[in-house]
Coordinates of C-alpha atoms and ligand atoms in Angstrom, one line a residue:
M1 CA -23.9 -22.0 7.1
A2 CA -20.5 -20.7 6.1
T3 CA -17.8 -23.4 5.8
V4 CA -15.0 -23.5 8.3
S5 CA -11.4 -23.8 7.1
A6 CA -8.0 -23.7 8.9
L7 CA -4.4 -22.9 8.1
R8 CA -1.4 -24.3 10.0
G9 CA 2.1 -22.6 10.3
D10 CA 4.1 -20.1 12.3
V11 CA 2.0 -17.0 13.0
V12 CA 3.8 -13.6 13.2
T13 CA 1.7 -10.5 13.9
F14 CA 1.7 -7.3 15.9
K15 CA -0.3 -5.9 18.8
A16 CA 1.3 -2.4 19.1
D17 CA 3.6 0.1 17.4
P18 CA 7.3 -1.0 17.7
F19 CA 8.4 2.5 16.9
L20 CA 6.7 3.7 20.1
N21 CA 7.2 0.6 22.3
S22 CA 9.9 -2.0 22.9
P23 CA 9.8 -4.0 19.6
E24 CA 9.8 -7.4 21.4
D25 CA 6.7 -6.4 23.3
C26 CA 4.8 -5.6 20.1
M27 CA 5.3 -8.8 18.2
V28 CA 3.1 -11.9 18.6
Y29 CA 4.9 -15.0 17.5
I30 CA 3.1 -18.4 17.7
P31 CA 5.2 -21.2 16.3
D32 CA 3.1 -24.0 14.8
A33 CA -0.2 -22.2 15.1
V34 CA -3.6 -22.9 13.7
V35 CA -5.7 -20.1 12.2
V36 CA -9.4 -20.9 12.0
I37 CA -11.6 -19.0 9.4
E38 CA -15.3 -18.7 9.0
A39 CA -17.2 -16.3 6.7
G40 CA -14.1 -14.5 5.8
K41 CA -12.9 -13.8 9.3
I42 CA -10.6 -15.4 11.8
T43 CA -12.6 -17.1 14.5
D44 CA -9.9 -19.0 16.4
L45 CA -6.2 -18.8 16.7
G46 CA -3.5 -20.4 18.9
P47 CA -0.9 -23.1 19.2
A48 CA -1.8 -26.3 17.2
S49 CA -1.4 -28.2 20.4
E50 CA -4.5 -26.4 21.7
V51 CA -6.6 -25.5 18.7
L52 CA -6.5 -28.8 16.8
A53 CA -8.5 -30.4 19.7
R54 CA -11.3 -27.9 19.4
L55 CA -11.6 -27.8 15.6
P56 CA -15.1 -28.6 14.2
Q57 CA -15.4 -32.2 13.0
G58 CA -14.1 -32.8 9.5
V59 CA -11.9 -29.6 9.4
T60 CA -8.3 -30.4 8.5
P61 CA -5.9 -27.5 8.5
V62 CA -4.0 -26.7 5.3
H63 CA -0.4 -27.2 6.6
Y64 CA 2.4 -24.9 5.5
P65 CA 5.6 -26.2 7.1
D66 CA 8.6 -23.9 6.9
A67 CA 6.3 -21.0 6.4
I68 CA 5.1 -17.9 8.3
I69 CA 1.4 -16.9 8.3
S70 CA 1.3 -13.1 8.3
A71 CA -1.4 -10.5 7.7
G72 CA -1.6 -9.8 3.9
F73 CA 0.7 -6.9 3.0
I74 CA -0.8 -3.4 2.6
D75 CA 0.6 -1.0 -0.1
T76 CA -0.3 2.6 0.7
H77 CA 0.9 4.1 -2.6
I78 CA 0.9 2.6 -6.1
H79 CA -0.2 3.5 -9.6
Y80 CA -1.8 0.7 -11.6
P81 CA -1.5 2.4 -15.1
Q82 CA 2.3 2.6 -14.6
T83 CA 2.6 -1.2 -14.6
E84 CA 3.4 -1.0 -18.3
M85 CA 6.3 1.5 -17.8
I86 CA 8.0 0.3 -14.6
G87 CA 11.8 0.6 -15.0
A88 CA 11.8 3.6 -17.3
F89 CA 15.5 4.8 -17.7
G90 CA 17.3 7.8 -16.8
E91 CA 15.1 10.7 -15.4
Q92 CA 14.2 12.3 -12.2
L93 CA 10.6 13.1 -11.2
L94 CA 9.4 15.9 -13.5
E95 CA 11.1 14.7 -16.6
W96 CA 10.1 11.1 -15.9
L97 CA 6.5 12.2 -15.6
N98 CA 6.5 14.0 -19.0
K99 CA 8.7 11.5 -20.9
Y100 CA 7.1 8.2 -19.7
T101 CA 4.2 8.5 -17.3
F102 CA 1.9 10.9 -19.1
V103 CA 2.5 8.9 -22.3
A104 CA 1.4 5.5 -20.7
E105 CA -1.6 7.0 -18.9
Q106 CA -3.1 8.2 -22.2
N107 CA -3.7 4.5 -23.1
F108 CA -6.3 4.2 -20.4
A109 CA -8.9 6.2 -22.4
A110 CA -9.6 2.7 -23.9
Q111 CA -11.6 0.6 -21.4
A112 CA -10.3 -2.7 -22.8
H113 CA -6.7 -1.6 -22.2
A114 CA -7.6 -0.5 -18.6
E115 CA -9.3 -3.9 -17.9
H116 CA -6.3 -5.8 -19.3
V117 CA -3.7 -3.8 -17.2
A118 CA -6.0 -4.0 -14.0
G119 CA -6.0 -7.8 -14.4
V120 CA -2.2 -8.0 -14.7
F121 CA -1.7 -5.5 -11.8
L122 CA -4.0 -7.2 -9.3
R123 CA -2.4 -10.6 -10.0
E124 CA 1.0 -9.1 -9.5
L125 CA 0.0 -7.7 -6.1
L126 CA -1.5 -11.0 -5.1
R127 CA 1.6 -12.9 -6.3
C128 CA 3.6 -10.6 -3.9
G129 CA 1.2 -11.2 -1.0
T130 CA -0.4 -7.7 -1.1
T131 CA -4.1 -7.8 -0.3
T132 CA -4.9 -4.1 0.1
A133 CA -3.5 -1.2 -1.8
V134 CA -4.1 2.6 -2.2
V135 CA -4.2 3.0 -5.9
Y136 CA -4.0 5.8 -8.5
C137 CA -6.0 5.2 -11.6
T138 CA -5.9 7.8 -14.5
V139 CA -8.0 10.8 -15.2
H140 CA -10.4 8.6 -17.1
P141 CA -13.4 7.3 -15.1
Q142 CA -13.4 4.1 -17.0
S143 CA -9.9 3.3 -15.6
V144 CA -11.5 3.3 -12.1
D145 CA -14.4 1.0 -13.2
A146 CA -11.9 -1.4 -14.7
F147 CA -9.9 -1.5 -11.5
F148 CA -12.7 -1.8 -9.0
G149 CA -14.4 -4.4 -11.3
E150 CA -11.4 -6.7 -11.1
S151 CA -10.9 -6.0 -7.4
Q152 CA -14.5 -7.1 -6.7
R153 CA -13.9 -10.4 -8.5
F154 CA -11.0 -11.2 -6.1
N155 CA -13.0 -9.6 -3.2
T156 CA -9.9 -7.6 -2.2
R157 CA -10.2 -4.6 0.0
M158 CA -8.9 -1.8 -2.2
I159 CA -8.8 2.0 -2.1
A160 CA -8.6 3.8 -5.4
G161 CA -9.7 6.8 -7.4
K162 CA -9.7 8.9 -10.6
V163 CA -6.8 11.3 -10.9
L164 CA -7.7 15.0 -11.1
M165 CA -5.5 17.2 -13.3
D166 CA -6.5 20.5 -14.9
R167 CA -3.1 21.9 -15.9
N168 CA 0.6 21.2 -16.6
A169 CA -0.1 17.8 -18.3
P170 CA -0.9 16.8 -21.9
P171 CA -4.4 17.9 -23.1
A172 CA -5.6 14.3 -23.4
L173 CA -5.1 13.9 -19.6
L174 CA -6.8 17.0 -18.4
D175 CA -10.2 17.4 -16.9
T176 CA -11.5 20.6 -15.4
A177 CA -12.4 21.5 -11.8
Q178 CA -16.1 20.9 -12.5
Q179 CA -15.6 17.7 -14.5
G180 CA -13.3 16.4 -11.8
Y181 CA -16.0 17.1 -9.2
D182 CA -18.8 15.5 -11.3
E183 CA -16.9 12.4 -12.3
S184 CA -15.5 11.8 -8.8
T185 CA -19.0 12.2 -7.3
Q186 CA -20.4 9.7 -9.7
L187 CA -17.6 7.2 -9.0
I188 CA -18.1 7.6 -5.3
K189 CA -21.7 6.7 -5.7
R190 CA -20.8 3.7 -7.8
W191 CA -18.0 2.3 -5.8
H192 CA -17.5 3.7 -2.4
K193 CA -18.2 1.0 0.3
K194 CA -19.5 -1.3 -2.4
G195 CA -18.4 -4.7 -1.0
R196 CA -14.8 -4.1 0.1
Q197 CA -14.0 -1.2 -2.2
H198 CA -13.3 2.3 -0.9
Y199 CA -13.1 5.5 -3.0
C200 CA -10.1 7.8 -2.8
I201 CA -10.3 11.5 -3.9
T202 CA -7.1 11.8 -6.0
P203 CA -5.7 15.1 -7.1
R204 CA -2.3 14.0 -8.6
F205 CA -0.2 16.7 -7.0
A206 CA -0.3 20.5 -6.5
P207 CA 1.5 21.4 -9.9
T208 CA -1.2 19.6 -12.0
S209 CA -4.3 21.2 -10.3
T210 CA -5.4 24.8 -10.2
Q211 CA -6.5 26.3 -6.9
A212 CA -10.1 25.9 -8.2
Q213 CA -9.6 22.2 -8.6
L214 CA -7.9 21.7 -5.2
D215 CA -10.8 23.5 -3.7
V216 CA -13.2 21.1 -5.4
C217 CA -11.2 18.3 -3.8
G218 CA -11.8 20.0 -0.4
T219 CA -15.5 20.1 -1.1
L220 CA -15.5 16.4 -2.1
A221 CA -13.6 15.6 1.1
R222 CA -16.2 17.4 3.2
E223 CA -19.1 15.9 1.4
H224 CA -17.6 12.4 1.9
P225 CA -15.8 12.3 5.2
D226 CA -15.2 8.6 5.1
A227 CA -13.7 8.6 1.6
Y228 CA -9.9 8.7 1.3
I229 CA -7.7 11.4 -0.2
Q230 CA -4.4 10.8 -1.8
T231 CA -1.8 12.9 -3.5
H232 CA 2.0 13.5 -3.6
L233 CA 4.0 15.7 -1.3
C234 CA 7.6 17.0 -1.1
E235 CA 9.1 14.2 -3.2
N236 CA 11.7 16.0 -5.2
L237 CA 13.5 19.4 -4.7
D238 CA 12.6 20.8 -8.2
E239 CA 9.0 19.8 -7.6
I240 CA 8.9 21.7 -4.2
K241 CA 10.5 24.8 -5.8
W242 CA 7.8 24.7 -8.6
V243 CA 5.0 24.3 -6.1
L244 CA 6.2 27.4 -4.2
E245 CA 6.3 29.4 -7.4
L246 CA 2.8 28.2 -8.4
F247 CA 1.3 29.0 -5.0
P248 CA 3.4 32.0 -3.8
E249 CA 0.9 33.0 -1.1
R250 CA 1.3 29.6 0.7
K251 CA 4.0 29.1 3.3
S252 CA 4.8 25.5 2.4
Y253 CA 3.8 22.7 0.0
L254 CA 1.7 21.0 2.7
D255 CA 0.0 24.4 3.4
V256 CA -1.3 24.3 -0.2
Y257 CA -3.2 21.1 0.7
Q258 CA -4.2 22.4 4.1
N259 CA -5.6 25.6 2.6
A260 CA -7.7 23.5 0.2
G261 CA -9.1 21.4 3.0
I262 CA -7.6 18.0 2.1
V263 CA -5.4 17.4 5.1
R264 CA -7.3 15.2 7.5
E265 CA -7.7 11.6 8.7
R266 CA -7.7 9.2 5.7
S267 CA -5.4 11.6 3.7
V268 CA -2.4 9.7 2.4
Y269 CA 0.6 11.7 1.2
G270 CA 3.1 9.9 -1.0
H271 CA 6.8 10.4 -0.2
G272 CA 7.3 13.3 2.2
V273 CA 11.0 13.0 1.6
H274 CA 11.7 16.7 2.3
L275 CA 9.3 17.6 5.1
T276 CA 10.1 20.1 7.9
E277 CA 9.4 19.6 11.6
E278 CA 6.4 21.8 11.2
D279 CA 5.0 19.6 8.4
F280 CA 5.5 16.5 10.6
C281 CA 3.6 18.3 13.4
T282 CA 0.8 19.1 11.0
C283 CA 0.5 15.5 9.9
H284 CA 0.5 14.3 13.6
E285 CA -2.2 16.9 14.6
T286 CA -4.5 16.3 11.6
G287 CA -4.1 12.5 11.5
A288 CA -2.9 12.5 7.9
A289 CA -0.6 9.7 6.9
L290 CA 2.6 9.5 4.9
A291 CA 3.4 6.6 2.5
H292 CA 7.1 5.7 2.6
C293 CA 8.2 4.6 -0.9
P294 CA 11.9 3.7 -0.7
T295 CA 12.4 1.9 -4.0
S296 CA 10.9 4.9 -5.8
N297 CA 12.8 7.5 -3.9
L298 CA 16.1 5.7 -4.7
F299 CA 15.1 5.0 -8.4
L300 CA 14.2 8.6 -9.1
G301 CA 17.0 10.0 -6.9
S302 CA 14.5 11.9 -4.9
G303 CA 16.1 11.5 -1.5
L304 CA 16.0 9.6 1.8
F305 CA 12.8 9.6 3.8
K306 CA 13.4 10.3 7.5
L307 CA 11.3 7.4 8.9
F308 CA 12.5 7.8 12.4
D309 CA 11.9 11.5 12.4
A310 CA 8.3 10.9 11.2
K311 CA 7.8 8.3 13.9
N312 CA 9.2 10.5 16.7
P313 CA 7.3 9.3 19.8
A314 CA 6.8 12.9 20.9
R315 CA 4.5 13.5 17.9
P316 CA 4.3 10.3 15.8
V317 CA 3.0 10.5 12.3
R318 CA 1.1 7.6 10.8
V319 CA 3.4 6.0 8.2
G320 CA 2.5 3.3 5.8
L321 CA 4.7 1.5 3.3
G322 CA 4.3 2.1 -0.5
T323 CA 5.9 0.6 -3.6
D324 CA 5.0 3.5 -5.8
V325 CA 5.1 1.3 -8.9
G326 CA 6.0 2.4 -11.7
A327 CA 8.6 4.8 -10.1
G328 CA 9.0 2.1 -7.5
T329 CA 10.9 -0.9 -8.9
S330 CA 9.1 -3.8 -7.3
F331 CA 5.5 -4.9 -6.3
S332 CA 7.0 -6.9 -3.5
Q333 CA 6.7 -5.4 0.0
L334 CA 9.6 -7.6 1.0
Q335 CA 11.9 -5.9 -1.5
T336 CA 10.4 -2.6 -0.5
L337 CA 11.4 -3.3 3.1
N338 CA 14.9 -4.3 1.9
E339 CA 15.3 -0.8 0.4
A340 CA 13.6 0.8 3.5
Y341 CA 16.3 -0.8 5.6
K342 CA 19.1 0.6 3.4
V343 CA 17.5 4.1 3.4
A344 CA 17.4 4.0 7.2
Q345 CA 21.1 2.9 7.2
L346 CA 22.0 5.9 5.0
N347 CA 20.1 8.1 7.6
Q348 CA 22.3 6.5 10.3
T349 CA 19.3 4.7 11.8
R350 CA 18.4 1.0 12.1
L351 CA 15.1 -0.4 10.9
N352 CA 14.7 -3.8 12.7
A353 CA 12.7 -6.7 11.4
I354 CA 9.8 -6.2 13.8
Q355 CA 9.5 -2.6 12.8
A356 CA 9.7 -3.5 9.1
F357 CA 7.0 -6.2 9.1
Y358 CA 4.8 -4.0 11.3
L359 CA 5.1 -1.2 8.7
A360 CA 4.0 -3.5 5.9
T361 CA 1.0 -4.8 7.8
R362 CA -0.5 -3.3 11.0
G363 CA 1.3 0.0 10.6
S364 CA -0.1 0.6 7.1
A365 CA -3.6 -0.5 8.4
E366 CA -3.2 2.2 11.1
A367 CA -2.2 4.8 8.5
L368 CA -5.5 3.9 6.7
Y369 CA -7.7 3.7 9.8
L370 CA -8.4 0.1 8.9
D371 CA -6.5 -1.5 11.8
Q372 CA -9.8 -2.9 13.3
Q373 CA -10.4 -4.9 10.1
I374 CA -7.0 -5.8 8.5
G375 CA -3.3 -5.9 9.1
T376 CA -3.4 -8.3 12.1
V377 CA -3.7 -12.1 12.5
G378 CA -6.2 -12.1 15.3
I379 CA -9.7 -13.3 16.2
G380 CA -12.3 -11.1 14.6
F381 CA -10.0 -9.7 11.9
E382 CA -10.6 -10.3 8.2
A383 CA -8.7 -13.3 7.0
D384 CA -6.5 -11.5 4.4
L385 CA -3.3 -13.5 4.8
V386 CA 0.0 -14.2 3.2
I387 CA 2.0 -17.5 3.5
L388 CA 5.7 -16.7 3.5
D389 CA 8.1 -19.5 2.6
K390 CA 11.3 -19.3 4.7
K391 CA 13.1 -21.6 2.2
A392 CA 11.8 -20.2 -1.0
T393 CA 15.2 -20.2 -2.8
P394 CA 18.3 -22.4 -2.4
L395 CA 20.1 -19.5 -0.8
M396 CA 17.2 -18.9 1.7
A397 CA 17.0 -22.6 2.5
F398 CA 20.7 -22.7 3.2
R399 CA 20.9 -19.5 5.1
S400 CA 17.8 -20.2 7.2
Q401 CA 19.6 -23.2 8.8
F402 CA 21.9 -20.7 10.6
S403 CA 19.1 -18.4 11.8
K404 CA 19.0 -18.3 15.6
D405 CA 15.6 -16.8 16.2
I406 CA 12.4 -15.4 14.7
N407 CA 13.9 -11.9 14.4
E408 CA 16.7 -13.1 12.3
T409 CA 14.4 -15.3 10.2
L410 CA 12.1 -12.2 9.5
F411 CA 15.1 -10.1 8.6
L412 CA 16.4 -12.7 6.1
L413 CA 12.9 -12.9 4.6
L414 CA 12.9 -9.2 3.8
I415 CA 16.6 -9.1 2.7
L416 CA 16.6 -12.3 0.5
G417 CA 12.8 -12.7 -0.2
D418 CA 10.6 -11.4 -3.0
D419 CA 7.6 -12.8 -4.9
R420 CA 9.2 -16.2 -4.8
A421 CA 8.8 -16.3 -1.0
V422 CA 5.0 -15.9 -1.3
R423 CA 3.6 -19.5 -1.1
A424 CA 0.0 -18.5 -1.2
T425 CA -2.3 -15.5 -0.7
Y426 CA -5.7 -15.6 1.0
V427 CA -8.4 -12.9 0.7
A428 CA -11.3 -12.9 3.2
G429 CA -10.4 -16.6 3.9
Q430 CA -10.3 -17.8 0.3
K431 CA -7.1 -18.8 -1.4
V432 CA -6.8 -16.5 -4.5
Y433 CA -3.2 -17.3 -5.3
D434 CA -1.1 -20.5 -5.0
R435 CA 2.5 -20.4 -6.2
D436 CA 2.8 -24.1 -6.4
E437 CA -0.4 -24.8 -8.3
S438 CA 0.5 -26.5 -11.6
G439 CA -2.4 -25.1 -13.6
E440 CA -4.0 -21.7 -13.0
Q441 CA -2.4 -20.1 -10.0
F442 CA -5.2 -17.5 -9.5
R443 CA -8.8 -18.0 -8.5
Y444 CA -11.6 -15.4 -8.2
A445 CA -13.5 -15.4 -4.9
V446 CA -16.7 -17.4 -4.8
A447 CA -19.8 -16.2 -3.0
E448 CA -20.1 -17.9 0.4
Ligands
LIG501 N1 4.2 13.1 -8.6 C1 3.1 13.3 -9.4 N2 2.8 12.3 -10.1 C2 3.6 11.3 -9.7 C3 3.7 9.9 -10.1 O1 3.0 9.4 -10.9 N3 4.7 9.2 -9.5 C4 5.5 9.8 -8.6 N4 6.5 9.0 -8.0 N5 5.5 11.0 -8.2 C5 4.5 11.8 -8.8
LIG502 ZN1 3.2 8.0 -6.8

């Protein structure tokens, strides 16, 4: 029989989309709650005054005072091989790719290097409370094996794939249309739906794939309808101009992908900073999602994502939150929300705390069609949880005394918080990271 465990703290979670409904009606806030977990799932939840009395004998909740229990954060766009070149100075997208990114990614031909970086990367995600991510590996299949191998040891629900590129990159990073098809097919067989792993068909972006290779991605997408697709879209003005030169017969950048058959449910497009109303309608109609990556868009000077246009209730687009490390400057979804707030300000809009935390949890789960499993603290959901310390730093401890309600407390967490505010991270009910552990802070999952 699986063991029962329990956590105690203030629960914050969401039952609907606060961009489409009154935000206050979407948040579920249970002060001093108990979350009961069995076999990786939440089996009971409610105020401690009620749940404590019905806990099985011998179960004592792990108590986190001054903390919020939230669904683990979900990062819908990130590159694990770029961990070693985060914070590369001075360039915008196309120069940045050539000068830094394509150099670092060549290191992943060596499996040992890939395994080392995958280990650092996954620990950094868990240290920031992120329990699911949509991840670019490199063109090398061994980079995917290294990543999923480490994810399996932590039992994290991850979505990842091998990059396909058959032009406009260094020769050492190129495959061919056929090789991209064959290697992706083998990796899908090896990893897709193995435990909590999901495969993602990953053409890097239109400029680095020929029409033949994009067509191969469309074939893979049809052959594996429950696999994911990820690529980049309308991030930077020079990039968009280049795409229209490379595909003169297509009416827009998104049309290049639609023509290849890779715009559908479970497609995740990074950025979408410069989309038209027609593009938003296409995303809405097809069920494709956008990953909003504010720290990256500011760092590379790409532009300001129009979040409230994307989420227009007349034709809402599924939007998740992405760090886009290494163009993004933080693994922390709290810091990513901090920048999302500022991007919204520069667009003359206001991202409130309820909308922000929804984006990082349930909203991203909805973008990935995983909202029945993750992204919510609720009975029947997988117990991927983050414990957020409201008093993580001296300034947060001081400032929190003056907070008048949960809205303000959440806003302070995203403005002042970062990895230091993550007290612990749970994956399928098991604690895999503990900030205050004096010895090893990380622990692989154990078979139950
Ligand atoms: N477009 C194509 N490749 C990349 C990448 O690695 N990062 C970002 N931010 N944009 C891209
Ligand atoms: Zn990216």
